[in-house]
Amino acid sequence: MTLVFPASPTVTVPILGESAHMPIHRIYCVGRNYEDHAKEMGFTGREPPFFFMKPADALVVVPEGTTGDMPYPSLTANLHHEIELVVVIGKAGKNIKAAEAMAHVYGYAVGLDMTRRDLQNDMKKQGRPWCIGKAFDFSAPMGPITPKAHAGDIEHASIQLTVNGDVRQKSSIQKLIWNISETIEHLSAAWQLEPGDLIFTGTPEGVNAVKSGDLMEGSVSGLAALKVHVR
Ligand code: MN
């Protein structure tokens, strides 16, 4: 078979301690998965988890020890940071029960669910899809993958984001409303998970705007940090 033009290259992410890279399949994101962030967005309580997606080529892959570069996107005057733990799926599955979910996890990474908040809010008001606010080009910076055996006690890890050295977001993975296993149970009831799928698990409170020239530094204890410069 010949192609009318060359196929787009597969997006890949480096893995700490491995020479092989992870080929990325899909990016799923969880909405409002920390109580204090749900509250700051005008919601309360534990609603069932809900999901949206970003295209795999929205990733800005930032290798260990380097600073990534994200262009300030078009159409927005309110670009928000959302620091998130990223779960990397290593084994396919559908209707995965929470008790078996960890067998499907390859590892973890630090990610940013960058959001054109003004556009997202417009879409929310109109009951329209969030794509323009969430799934834009360069909207998903992420660091290298740490295999789960080397990630320590991820369920109790701290998560933090600084902008130009000032702490903006600071919480614990323990505060996830739906923990990693429960999230996989819900997500895999709706979609068949495949190796190379990423799950951005939601952001804690403290989301706010960044502007051109800002330096974002994200961390989850036990994982490689993520540094991204907004161009
Ligand atoms: Mn998010």
GROMACS .gro file of N, CA and C in nm, residues 86 106-107 147 166 218:
model
   18
   86VAL      N    1   0.001   1.229   3.572
   86VAL     CA    2  -0.036   1.155   3.451
   86VAL      C    3  -0.012   1.006   3.475
  106TYR      N    4   0.157   0.131   3.359
  106TYR     CA    5   0.300   0.118   3.329
  106TYR      C    6   0.382   0.208   3.421
  107GLY      N    7   0.333   0.331   3.438
  107GLY     CA    8   0.409   0.427   3.518
  107GLY      C    9   0.337   0.560   3.525
  147PRO      N   10   0.870   0.447   3.548
  147PRO     CA   11   0.801   0.319   3.563
  147PRO      C   12   0.749   0.305   3.706
  166ASP      N   13   0.710   3.123   4.246
  166ASP     CA   14   0.603   3.137   4.346
  166ASP      C   15   0.510   3.016   4.341
  218GLY      N   16   0.663   2.216   3.756
  218GLY     CA   17   0.569   2.123   3.817
  218GLY      C   18   0.641   2.004   3.877
   0.00000   0.00000   0.00000
